[in-house]
XYZ file of C-alpha atoms in Angstrom:
742
model
C -25.173 -10.645 -11.464
C -27.366 -7.719 -12.007
C -30.763 -9.216 -10.870
C -29.217 -10.965 -7.671
C -27.823 -7.359 -6.958
C -31.108 -5.921 -7.896
C -33.016 -7.630 -5.258
C -30.253 -7.413 -2.930
C -30.195 -3.895 -2.769
C -34.311 -3.651 -2.213
C -33.972 -6.502 -0.056
C -31.475 -4.420 2.178
C -33.648 -1.471 1.661
C -36.730 -3.467 2.724
C -34.579 -4.909 6.215
C -32.939 -1.424 6.898
C -32.973 -1.998 10.574
C -32.170 -5.585 10.405
C -28.963 -4.336 7.760
C -27.639 -2.203 10.194
C -28.016 -3.656 13.544
C -26.062 -6.577 11.731
C -22.924 -3.953 10.456
C -23.090 -2.465 14.261
C -22.879 -5.723 16.092
C -20.256 -7.086 13.782
C -18.432 -3.997 14.502
C -18.810 -4.297 18.317
C -18.081 -7.983 17.776
C -14.407 -7.448 16.209
C -14.116 -4.104 17.896
C -14.568 -6.301 21.896
C -11.935 -9.426 20.472
C -9.575 -6.505 19.197
C -9.673 -4.662 22.521
C -8.357 -8.119 24.214
C -6.114 -9.260 21.670
C -2.506 -8.893 21.929
C -2.089 -6.286 19.285
C 0.202 -6.208 16.279
C 3.318 -8.455 15.741
C 6.622 -7.416 15.723
C 7.528 -10.728 13.710
C 11.281 -10.521 12.368
C 11.204 -10.080 8.603
C 12.133 -13.097 6.496
C 12.684 -14.137 2.916
C 13.016 -17.833 2.298
C 15.070 -19.131 -0.253
C 17.842 -16.570 -0.298
C 20.874 -16.758 1.096
C 21.134 -14.365 3.567
C 18.209 -15.932 5.174
C 19.505 -19.776 4.948
C 22.939 -18.119 6.948
C 20.576 -16.315 9.388
C 18.885 -19.953 10.305
C 22.207 -21.794 10.293
C 23.175 -19.339 12.738
C 20.250 -19.706 15.273
C 20.589 -23.699 14.228
C 24.103 -23.928 15.393
C 24.175 -20.831 18.286
C 20.997 -21.386 20.093
C 19.749 -18.851 22.180
C 22.889 -16.407 21.438
C 21.206 -14.875 18.690
C 18.274 -13.214 20.987
C 14.825 -11.699 20.430
C 14.843 -9.408 22.430
C 14.679 -5.950 20.900
C 17.988 -3.655 21.448
C 18.692 -0.089 21.526
C 22.086 1.708 20.728
C 23.552 4.896 22.759
C 25.821 6.852 20.725
C 28.624 9.151 23.069
C 30.754 11.932 21.253
C 33.226 13.674 23.082
C 32.690 17.636 22.721
C 35.403 19.620 21.132
C 37.726 17.211 19.680
C 38.840 15.804 23.412
C 38.469 12.018 23.407
C 35.597 9.575 25.071
C 38.744 8.083 27.523
C 39.375 11.536 28.988
C 38.573 10.640 32.660
C 35.643 13.091 32.922
C 33.609 11.720 29.940
C 34.722 8.193 30.472
C 33.437 8.646 34.022
C 29.879 9.866 32.709
C 29.815 7.440 29.799
C 30.271 4.416 32.548
C 28.201 6.169 34.963
C 25.642 5.884 31.717
C 26.054 2.698 31.129
C 25.900 1.888 34.547
C 22.130 3.613 34.754
C 20.802 2.141 31.286
C 21.799 -1.619 32.316
C 19.903 -1.173 35.578
C 17.024 -0.302 33.696
C 13.533 -2.094 33.836
C 12.896 -4.856 31.001
C 16.811 -4.595 30.121
C 19.024 -7.568 30.042
C 22.351 -5.958 29.960
C 24.360 -2.984 28.518
C 27.869 -3.835 27.279
C 30.430 -1.400 28.563
C 32.388 0.311 25.347
C 35.546 0.458 27.115
C 35.433 -3.254 27.367
C 33.958 -4.121 24.208
C 36.105 -2.264 21.942
C 33.474 -0.326 21.085
C 35.475 3.321 21.020
C 36.541 4.962 17.649
C 40.035 4.731 16.136
C 40.312 8.552 17.161
C 38.721 8.144 20.309
C 36.065 10.784 19.591
C 33.061 8.457 19.419
C 32.021 5.319 21.852
C 28.853 3.653 21.953
C 26.552 0.970 24.005
C 24.345 -1.948 22.692
C 21.084 -2.199 25.408
C 19.739 -5.577 25.185
C 16.286 -6.265 26.455
C 14.387 -9.373 27.567
C 11.208 -8.474 25.732
C 10.585 -7.709 22.344
C 10.021 -4.602 20.794
C 6.328 -4.937 20.724
C 6.707 -5.265 24.303
C 9.055 -2.378 25.227
C 7.511 -0.084 27.542
C 7.031 3.703 27.369
C 8.251 3.574 30.679
C 11.554 1.726 29.608
C 11.982 4.306 26.328
C 11.513 7.070 28.974
C 14.408 5.603 31.234
C 16.719 5.783 28.294
C 15.966 9.186 27.610
C 16.510 9.933 30.806
C 20.021 8.529 30.816
C 20.646 10.431 27.627
C 19.696 13.812 29.006
C 21.926 13.414 31.914
C 24.929 12.609 29.811
C 24.050 15.261 27.918
C 24.686 17.249 30.844
C 27.936 16.445 31.496
C 28.665 18.047 28.430
C 28.731 14.996 25.983
C 26.920 14.453 22.546
C 24.492 11.767 23.148
C 22.051 9.980 20.543
C 20.040 6.970 21.172
C 18.430 4.849 18.163
C 17.774 1.389 17.504
C 14.165 -0.795 17.167
C 13.800 -0.805 21.004
C 13.367 3.117 20.777
C 10.814 3.185 17.781
C 7.671 4.048 19.033
C 5.364 3.897 16.055
C 6.338 7.388 14.119
C 4.373 10.434 13.718
C 0.934 11.733 14.879
C -1.737 8.828 15.298
C -4.606 9.344 13.040
C -3.498 12.864 11.447
C -2.864 11.239 7.596
C -6.334 9.440 8.061
C -8.192 12.939 9.355
C -6.829 14.698 6.459
C -7.581 12.414 3.747
C -11.409 12.300 5.153
C -11.236 16.108 5.439
C -10.639 16.449 2.083
C -12.676 13.263 1.306
C -16.123 15.677 2.405
C -15.046 18.516 0.297
C -15.040 16.664 -2.742
C -18.038 15.037 -1.833
C -19.629 18.066 -0.935
C -19.172 19.554 -3.928
C -19.999 16.735 -6.302
C -23.559 15.637 -4.280
C -24.304 19.477 -3.213
C -25.936 18.216 -0.197
C -24.660 17.363 3.674
C -26.362 14.216 4.022
C -25.338 12.732 0.720
C -21.801 13.867 1.111
C -21.992 12.412 4.307
C -23.144 8.641 3.366
C -20.263 7.091 1.652
C -18.151 8.797 4.756
C -20.132 7.315 7.130
C -20.032 3.556 5.337
C -16.512 3.673 4.616
C -15.391 4.499 8.440
C -17.784 1.577 9.087
C -16.093 -0.321 6.881
C -12.631 0.355 8.006
C -13.534 0.600 11.790
C -14.347 -3.588 11.067
C -11.408 -4.417 8.898
C -9.159 -2.747 11.061
C -10.806 -4.324 14.281
C -10.397 -7.382 12.560
C -6.955 -7.479 11.539
C -6.077 -6.211 14.730
C -8.037 -9.416 16.839
C -5.600 -11.861 14.158
C -2.315 -9.906 14.330
C -0.518 -11.609 16.796
C -1.869 -15.193 15.546
C -0.966 -14.104 11.998
C 2.029 -11.756 12.408
C 0.665 -8.959 11.028
C 2.675 -5.999 11.492
C 1.632 -2.016 12.223
C 2.146 -1.340 8.037
C -0.092 -3.787 7.367
C -3.115 -2.470 9.600
C -1.720 1.156 7.819
C -2.271 0.141 4.520
C -5.492 -1.660 4.879
C -6.850 1.293 6.254
C -5.564 3.512 3.597
C -6.941 1.324 0.935
C -10.272 0.370 2.779
C -11.078 4.337 3.531
C -10.150 5.085 -0.332
C -11.849 2.309 -2.178
C -14.939 2.767 0.553
C -15.972 6.045 -0.383
C -15.491 5.449 -3.307
C -17.500 2.456 -4.074
C -20.248 4.133 -1.931
C -19.898 7.272 -4.173
C -20.869 5.156 -6.838
C -23.793 3.718 -5.461
C -25.079 6.879 -4.512
C -24.601 8.699 -7.534
C -26.840 5.758 -9.303
C -29.232 6.426 -6.418
C -29.421 9.772 -7.442
C -29.704 9.115 -11.321
C -32.685 6.788 -10.602
C -34.510 9.085 -8.272
C -34.494 11.804 -10.770
C -35.903 9.630 -13.602
C -39.162 9.421 -11.055
C -38.270 5.662 -9.511
C -39.596 5.188 -6.197
C -36.993 4.926 -3.206
C -36.951 1.388 -3.050
C -36.839 0.711 -6.637
C -33.831 3.307 -7.610
C -32.118 1.232 -4.396
C -32.540 -2.027 -6.220
C -31.333 -0.375 -9.586
C -28.456 1.601 -8.141
C -27.287 -1.764 -6.371
C -28.231 -4.108 -9.585
C -26.318 -1.538 -11.796
C -23.381 0.509 -10.195
C -23.463 -2.143 -7.567
C -21.942 -4.350 -10.080
C -19.579 -2.305 -11.310
C -18.082 -2.002 -7.619
C -17.868 -6.090 -7.497
C -15.860 -6.281 -10.687
C -13.981 -3.266 -9.352
C -13.262 -4.879 -5.969
C -12.509 -8.051 -7.824
C -9.681 -6.684 -10.009
C -8.372 -5.099 -6.606
C -8.247 -8.219 -4.569
C -6.737 -10.140 -7.430
C -3.985 -7.833 -7.538
C -3.385 -8.057 -3.685
C -3.998 -11.409 -3.153
C -1.307 -12.121 -6.163
C 1.169 -10.557 -3.701
C 1.632 -13.831 -2.615
C 3.679 -15.277 -5.725
C 6.380 -13.289 -5.006
C 7.413 -15.409 -2.267
C 7.669 -13.070 0.844
C 5.425 -13.557 4.166
C 5.554 -10.260 5.077
C 4.388 -8.535 1.686
C 1.692 -11.631 1.505
C 0.459 -10.814 5.101
C -0.121 -6.827 3.906
C -1.775 -7.773 0.705
C -4.497 -10.396 2.245
C -5.257 -7.818 4.998
C -5.395 -4.767 1.947
C -7.386 -7.513 0.325
C -9.889 -8.235 3.197
C -10.236 -4.575 3.656
C -11.574 -4.229 0.241
C -13.933 -7.048 0.664
C -15.427 -5.275 3.487
C -15.796 -2.138 1.886
C -17.740 -3.665 -1.050
C -19.896 -5.472 1.200
C -20.430 -2.193 2.980
C -21.438 -0.297 -0.644
C -23.917 -3.402 -1.308
C -25.686 -4.096 1.689
C -25.521 -0.442 4.345
C -25.686 1.783 1.816
C -28.787 0.894 0.631
C -30.017 -0.213 3.914
C -29.253 3.934 4.739
C -31.366 4.940 2.196
C -34.078 3.242 3.406
C -33.921 5.329 6.637
C -33.683 8.544 4.610
C -34.403 7.766 1.065
C -34.694 11.810 0.205
C -31.745 12.571 2.148
C -29.095 11.456 -0.547
C -30.695 13.831 -3.177
C -29.985 17.133 -3.769
C -31.752 19.988 -2.235
C -33.846 20.875 -5.247
C -34.803 16.953 -5.908
C -35.743 17.034 -2.027
C -38.259 19.646 -2.330
C -39.628 17.586 -5.615
C -39.909 14.616 -4.005
C -41.920 16.187 -1.230
C -43.905 17.556 -4.028
C -44.649 14.332 -5.299
C -42.592 14.082 -8.149
C -38.986 14.126 -9.271
C -37.669 16.267 -11.918
C -34.586 14.798 -14.140
C -31.789 17.200 -14.727
C -30.362 17.055 -17.837
C -26.805 16.270 -18.255
C -26.842 16.496 -22.323
C -23.954 19.222 -22.149
C -22.302 18.677 -18.932
C -18.407 18.425 -18.110
C -17.879 15.239 -18.804
C -20.035 15.437 -22.136
C -17.839 18.777 -23.382
C -14.545 16.597 -22.540
C -15.113 13.147 -24.224
C -16.155 15.180 -27.400
C -13.173 17.476 -27.528
C -10.818 14.273 -27.061
C -13.208 12.488 -30.098
C -12.511 15.558 -31.922
C -8.975 15.080 -31.749
C -8.332 11.408 -30.879
C -4.767 11.119 -32.448
C -3.116 13.877 -30.958
C -4.777 13.345 -27.896
C -3.746 9.850 -27.603
C -0.054 10.878 -28.545
C 0.277 13.646 -25.745
C -0.412 11.583 -23.231
C 1.408 8.500 -24.222
C 4.494 10.693 -24.669
C 3.623 12.427 -21.526
C 3.442 9.767 -19.082
C 6.370 8.217 -21.307
C 8.485 11.064 -20.338
C 7.676 11.216 -16.750
C 8.467 7.225 -16.634
C 12.010 7.943 -17.559
C 13.596 8.412 -14.368
C 12.400 4.553 -13.408
C 15.323 3.860 -15.926
C 17.663 4.798 -13.012
C 15.746 2.743 -10.353
C 17.729 1.731 -7.461
C 16.392 -0.599 -4.986
C 17.366 -1.290 -0.981
C 15.702 -1.106 2.492
C 16.590 2.440 3.909
C 16.995 2.551 7.811
C 17.760 5.073 10.090
C 19.763 6.541 7.651
C 16.150 7.958 5.934
C 14.504 9.339 8.812
C 14.212 13.068 9.214
C 17.584 14.556 11.052
C 15.391 15.761 13.873
C 14.672 12.749 15.043
C 18.018 11.160 17.644
C 17.631 7.716 15.493
C 19.166 9.618 12.609
C 21.926 11.759 14.151
C 22.860 8.566 16.019
C 23.505 6.712 12.689
C 25.701 9.662 11.272
C 27.402 9.748 14.531
C 28.357 6.217 14.299
C 29.430 6.720 10.292
C 31.458 9.696 11.347
C 33.414 7.977 14.290
C 33.384 4.638 12.397
C 32.726 5.066 8.842
C 29.682 4.731 6.636
C 30.217 0.715 6.566
C 29.808 0.267 10.184
C 25.752 0.861 10.365
C 25.923 -2.603 7.730
C 28.188 -4.619 8.518
C 28.304 -7.860 7.058
C 27.753 -11.627 9.275
C 29.660 -13.988 7.806
C 28.500 -17.270 8.726
C 31.573 -20.549 8.222
C 30.104 -23.862 8.276
C 33.291 -26.155 9.119
C 31.325 -28.903 10.271
C 33.147 -31.106 7.981
C 36.730 -29.321 8.232
C 39.707 -31.434 9.906
C 40.943 -27.828 11.405
C 37.793 -26.048 12.257
C 39.525 -23.100 13.994
C 42.019 -23.029 11.079
C 39.213 -23.229 8.386
C 37.858 -19.988 9.850
C 40.966 -18.328 10.145
C 42.065 -18.476 6.249
C 37.925 -17.285 5.711
C 38.717 -14.507 7.746
C 41.923 -13.541 5.997
C 40.482 -13.929 2.484
C 37.444 -11.455 3.134
C 39.705 -9.356 5.317
C 41.650 -8.906 2.179
C 38.895 -8.238 -0.237
C 39.002 -4.979 -1.885
C 36.282 -2.569 0.073
C 36.399 -4.365 3.571
C 38.170 -1.927 6.278
C 38.057 -4.399 9.474
C 36.799 -7.972 10.278
C 35.693 -8.847 14.155
C 37.560 -12.041 15.546
C 35.427 -14.895 15.177
C 32.853 -16.442 17.536
C 32.454 -20.127 17.693
C 29.396 -22.207 18.833
C 29.964 -24.731 21.772
C 30.461 -27.188 19.678
C 32.867 -25.694 17.789
C 32.127 -26.502 14.570
C 30.281 -22.870 13.367
C 31.839 -19.487 13.712
C 30.012 -16.053 13.100
C 32.243 -12.894 12.156
C 31.890 -9.429 10.867
C 33.325 -7.653 8.099
C 32.752 -3.766 7.700
C 32.448 -2.180 4.520
C 34.004 1.100 3.496
C 30.843 2.074 1.973
C 27.537 2.608 3.328
C 24.832 -0.048 3.746
C 22.713 1.620 0.863
C 25.734 2.272 -1.446
C 25.903 0.637 -4.557
C 29.432 -0.178 -4.087
C 28.329 -2.355 -1.142
C 26.169 -4.492 -2.995
C 29.279 -4.703 -5.414
C 31.282 -5.889 -2.560
C 28.452 -8.636 -1.304
C 28.653 -10.205 -4.921
C 32.553 -9.967 -4.951
C 32.639 -12.139 -1.527
C 30.256 -14.451 -3.021
C 32.079 -14.941 -6.458
C 35.276 -15.757 -4.723
C 33.728 -17.718 -2.746
C 34.054 -20.972 -4.078
C 37.809 -20.684 -3.959
C 38.265 -19.658 -0.619
C 36.200 -22.618 0.078
C 38.542 -24.903 -1.569
C 41.544 -23.607 0.101
C 39.886 -23.373 3.706
C 38.035 -26.816 3.573
C 35.075 -25.140 4.833
C 31.810 -23.149 3.540
C 30.703 -19.850 4.497
C 27.685 -17.789 3.561
C 27.189 -13.747 4.119
C 24.211 -12.415 6.035
C 23.514 -9.805 7.877
C 20.764 -6.712 7.271
C 22.868 -5.293 4.346
C 23.210 -8.709 2.399
C 19.349 -9.641 3.368
C 18.070 -6.253 1.400
C 20.451 -6.796 -1.334
C 19.206 -10.623 -1.699
C 15.442 -9.437 -1.537
C 16.109 -6.436 -3.899
C 17.102 -9.429 -6.576
C 14.376 -11.752 -5.402
C 11.820 -9.159 -5.761
C 13.232 -7.886 -9.230
C 12.926 -11.626 -10.391
C 9.146 -12.422 -9.407
C 7.956 -8.957 -10.608
C 7.316 -10.156 -14.364
C 5.834 -13.575 -13.233
C 3.970 -11.359 -10.739
C 2.695 -9.013 -13.774
C 1.631 -11.791 -15.668
C -0.104 -13.709 -13.076
C -2.367 -10.316 -12.058
C -2.926 -8.745 -15.607
C -3.586 -12.599 -17.127
C -6.233 -12.964 -14.371
C -7.725 -9.705 -14.690
C -7.855 -9.726 -18.207
C -10.221 -13.280 -17.983
C -12.052 -10.907 -15.538
C -12.685 -8.269 -17.784
C -12.955 -10.021 -20.788
C -15.872 -11.627 -19.278
C -17.666 -7.948 -17.803
C -16.864 -6.119 -21.240
C -17.211 -9.256 -23.920
C -14.460 -7.744 -25.490
C -10.959 -8.568 -26.564
C -9.540 -5.069 -27.167
C -10.788 -3.291 -24.116
C -9.098 -5.398 -21.765
C -5.655 -5.420 -23.951
C -6.262 -1.622 -23.908
C -7.192 -1.301 -20.118
C -3.607 -3.495 -19.369
C -1.486 -1.114 -21.407
C -2.714 1.991 -19.916
C -2.120 0.343 -16.641
C 1.554 -0.211 -17.258
C 1.913 3.486 -18.333
C 0.417 4.997 -15.158
C 2.546 2.541 -12.851
C 5.489 3.034 -15.161
C 4.987 7.384 -14.202
C 4.339 6.570 -10.938
C 7.964 4.258 -10.726
C 9.001 7.547 -12.434
C 7.949 10.063 -9.677
C 8.879 8.240 -6.713
C 12.305 7.859 -8.256
C 12.780 11.578 -9.092
C 11.338 12.177 -5.560
C 12.681 10.222 -3.217
C 15.961 8.774 -4.902
C 16.980 11.697 -7.116
C 15.869 14.519 -4.722
C 13.589 16.407 -6.367
C 10.942 18.229 -4.109
C 11.876 15.931 -1.174
C 11.961 18.434 1.297
C 8.434 19.795 0.656
C 7.611 16.111 1.288
C 9.598 16.233 4.506
C 12.322 13.793 3.097
C 15.619 15.053 4.472
C 17.440 12.026 3.016
C 16.979 10.408 -0.344
C 18.745 7.040 -1.418
C 17.516 3.823 -3.282
C 13.547 2.977 -3.256
C 12.562 0.436 -0.842
C 12.832 -2.871 -2.509
C 9.541 -3.975 -1.915
C 7.603 -0.476 -2.955
C 7.730 -1.287 -6.955
C 5.492 -4.986 -6.530
C 3.358 -3.538 -3.965
C 2.965 -0.402 -6.053
C 2.103 -2.358 -9.292
C -0.437 -4.895 -7.429
C -2.246 -1.754 -5.552
C -2.439 0.623 -8.577
C -3.229 -2.262 -11.173
C -6.718 -3.205 -8.948
C -7.180 0.738 -8.571
C -6.542 1.231 -12.040
C -9.377 -1.558 -12.886
C -11.811 0.038 -10.817
C -11.949 3.405 -12.885
C -11.971 0.850 -16.099
C -14.997 -1.096 -14.604
C -16.481 2.004 -13.678
C -16.114 4.475 -16.831
C -16.364 1.862 -19.445
C -18.858 -0.403 -18.344
C -21.731 2.924 -18.810
C -20.334 3.037 -22.038
C -20.595 -0.801 -22.668
C -24.271 -0.385 -21.238
C -24.501 2.782 -24.134
C -23.438 0.548 -26.691
C -25.428 -2.883 -25.853
C -29.041 -0.700 -25.748
C -28.122 0.413 -29.528
C -25.517 3.777 -29.178
C -22.838 3.888 -31.776
C -18.897 3.617 -30.524
C -18.895 7.534 -30.190
C -22.400 7.986 -29.295
C -21.685 5.502 -26.722
C -18.645 6.966 -25.410
C -20.018 10.545 -24.443
C -22.875 8.876 -22.764
C -20.664 7.224 -20.665
C -18.862 10.237 -20.000
C -21.620 11.808 -19.294
C -23.045 9.965 -16.686
C -19.622 8.674 -14.952
C -17.299 11.602 -15.612
C -18.075 13.801 -12.654
C -18.278 10.743 -10.148
C -14.705 9.572 -11.600
C -13.319 12.607 -11.167
C -14.864 12.653 -7.429
C -13.607 9.503 -6.506
C -10.141 9.662 -8.278
C -9.755 13.346 -6.243
C -10.887 11.562 -3.020
C -8.134 8.565 -3.545
C -5.225 10.949 -4.079
C -6.525 13.234 -1.250
C -6.770 9.982 1.186
C -2.988 8.479 -0.423
C -1.319 11.904 -0.729
C -2.468 12.455 3.121
C -0.327 9.781 4.086
C 2.623 11.228 2.999
C 2.876 12.967 6.484
C 3.249 9.758 8.297
C 6.709 9.074 9.532
C 7.350 5.329 8.485
C 9.212 5.904 5.082
C 7.582 3.273 3.583
C 4.098 4.215 4.021
C 5.117 7.767 2.906
C 6.484 6.390 -0.157
C 3.434 4.258 -0.987
C 1.125 6.940 -0.216
C 3.217 9.522 -2.517
C 3.467 6.943 -5.491
C -0.419 5.720 -5.314
C -1.476 9.160 -5.603
C 0.634 10.054 -8.725
C -0.656 6.638 -10.032
C -4.126 7.457 -9.310
C -3.501 11.112 -10.839
C -2.089 9.665 -13.632
C -4.433 6.919 -14.301
C -7.433 8.560 -14.123
C -7.118 11.911 -15.558
C -4.260 10.836 -17.996
C -5.478 7.021 -18.877
C -8.632 6.523 -18.104
C -10.154 10.206 -19.414
C -8.101 10.984 -22.236
C -6.750 7.693 -23.712
C -9.418 5.289 -23.075
C -11.823 7.602 -25.118
C -9.347 8.390 -27.803
C -8.440 4.305 -28.054
C -12.225 3.422 -28.139
C -13.000 6.350 -31.051
C -9.950 5.129 -32.986
C -11.325 1.215 -32.923
C -15.076 2.023 -33.454
C -17.075 -0.962 -33.441
C -13.827 -3.255 -33.419
C -13.569 -2.135 -29.465
C -16.630 -4.316 -28.661
C -15.378 -7.488 -30.842
C -15.436 -10.860 -29.535
C -15.672 -13.822 -31.239
C -18.481 -16.024 -31.913
C -16.734 -18.899 -30.029
C -15.501 -17.379 -27.181
C -18.697 -15.317 -26.821
C -20.410 -18.937 -26.343
C -18.350 -20.097 -24.356
C -17.978 -17.093 -21.558
C -20.661 -16.738 -19.100
C -22.552 -13.922 -18.826
C -22.413 -11.755 -15.741
C -24.600 -8.944 -17.042
C -23.058 -5.743 -15.542
C -25.179 -3.847 -17.756
C -28.532 -4.580 -16.535
C -30.064 -5.802 -19.935
C -32.127 -8.163 -17.467
C -33.083 -5.510 -15.335
C -34.121 -2.987 -18.414
C -36.574 -6.410 -19.260
C -38.273 -6.249 -16.188
C -42.302 -5.910 -16.861
C -42.700 -3.686 -13.763
C -40.611 -1.928 -11.158
C -42.054 -3.467 -7.983
C -43.793 -1.299 -5.967
C -42.549 -0.082 -2.145
C -44.225 -2.087 0.202
C -42.170 -0.906 3.288
C -44.997 1.544 4.447
C -42.739 4.302 5.346
C -41.318 5.135 1.686
C -43.900 5.107 -0.542
C -45.125 7.707 -2.480
C -47.734 8.712 -4.755
C -47.801 7.648 -8.258
C -47.283 10.730 -9.500
C -43.392 10.303 -8.260
C -42.883 8.225 -10.702
C -43.498 10.863 -13.326
C -40.067 12.349 -14.953
């Protein structure tokens, strides 16, 4: 591995213009394809295997065309000052507004609330549902502006009017703000780390190229594979973070080799051969974790994982090819100011790192490994405690800021019609084998209505064949309330008796039931997913480090990181501590997909730091250093860069907290917290403490297993045994023999 990558680094250095042109051509090609593509998909969320999905599919089959795929919006009218919407002036204003909505572009119909029984019992609130002829992604800004214009006119008549629904969701917060914030902080961290604008700019430039290629590629195939905006955002988030970090490690190793007196081409080859090996295996662990999301069985989650994995692969390829190619164009630009002056004079001086911050910190931990280990484990355990109260759900408009019309419309409906109105249960009755279908539906409707917690049941609607019916059951509690979850379980538990009495079967679906079923499936899939991902990553790290205990320690450290990160998410987004600081106006259940997605991404990133840091320790150990000395050597060479990489990742992830999308906001916060815990507590404290206590046993591997495992040479032993460095032959970057002196 190291030898192959060494040759790749030298080749990219020599063929720099070819490499750069290939990447630019690739970016232009996928950019052109993206510009001509329809864009991201608005494919409906589906979850095979759950009851709610089966019921929805049955309704689609028995009511062809009735469950339209057209986008919908809901406009809510509230009468002023204790008046009623049925008062002549208010009614006239509402009917006028509904008529204008119905005549809007792309609109199929707008229901008259006075004819569809869409007026609250106290007469204070009414609503209309606007159905469009097109899907959500095809609703134009002009159509949204038409709705806003009608809302403003109705408000002028003295009504309180709010609008919500998927058709009016234009995508959330300010586009690109999170990326700008993340890149700005990353630039500052890189500048402090390298002390050079050029060295700081190189990882940013290459990361942006990788992100552009990934984003354009996803956009180009989004409609074909049903990729959503969320998949694109997450791919950008991960691609930017790992792209900067991977380039950072190659640049750092290049500077280290140049400081030892290597020629630019040789330093480029060694940087890719050693640091690049760590990048490859770090990237593999991230890809394994992301691709492993497919075992959960949620198509949307699988697509998000694959899209993000693709972005990581591109970041690895950029670090291995484009970065050394740029070294070839500007061989001294990545060096510090002092080193550049030395290179011009014909020699480089290796700056002593004997007593740098990494060395001092490692020695501090090695002197007191037990207290540091216990303090770290207990601290992370305490932060993880709130996870014991984790509640899963799929927040909707109720999780949006109160400054949005969607949130105010949600609150108005809840106040006028009851908290359960925003999340009714849909009962699908299959009376195909019943002798009296209408009677069977009547029995089921009556029994469901009599269930404690159900406040209203709508009239049943039959299909043309008369063998299937649908009706709504409104809970007394909000969609994300735990009591609503208990209610769904109660209805299903009582189903056998009701079906026997009615002579027909029924299933429960609707957004609320779908969310409940998804939460149950995700919780059931979490342990198998962990087993698959940790098992594969254990095998990978076993090959990389040729040790049994190091991969086990890495996996246990990851569990501490992810549990602490989830505990932090619960503390903020569910319990509300510090929520206002992050712009979270409404706390509630944690998004159902959040834990398993966080586990997948954090595991990959945690292994990144494990590979980057421990590979240098392993390298020192194989070259003859004692265990404690190897730990210090690893920290002396890697700690500064690992800290910089972690700070960059934290900045990139934390910047996505500014997004309006609640899932992106939550994932951004969770990932930032996880990297903070994993990099600064687990990898920088627990790892050296554990290795100090294990000593030589940390690198123990049974002889039979040692013979069976393939050798990948991540430490670069083959490079150390090379008979000579070779010479630069490009005629441009060559320097005098004095340059190779230390």
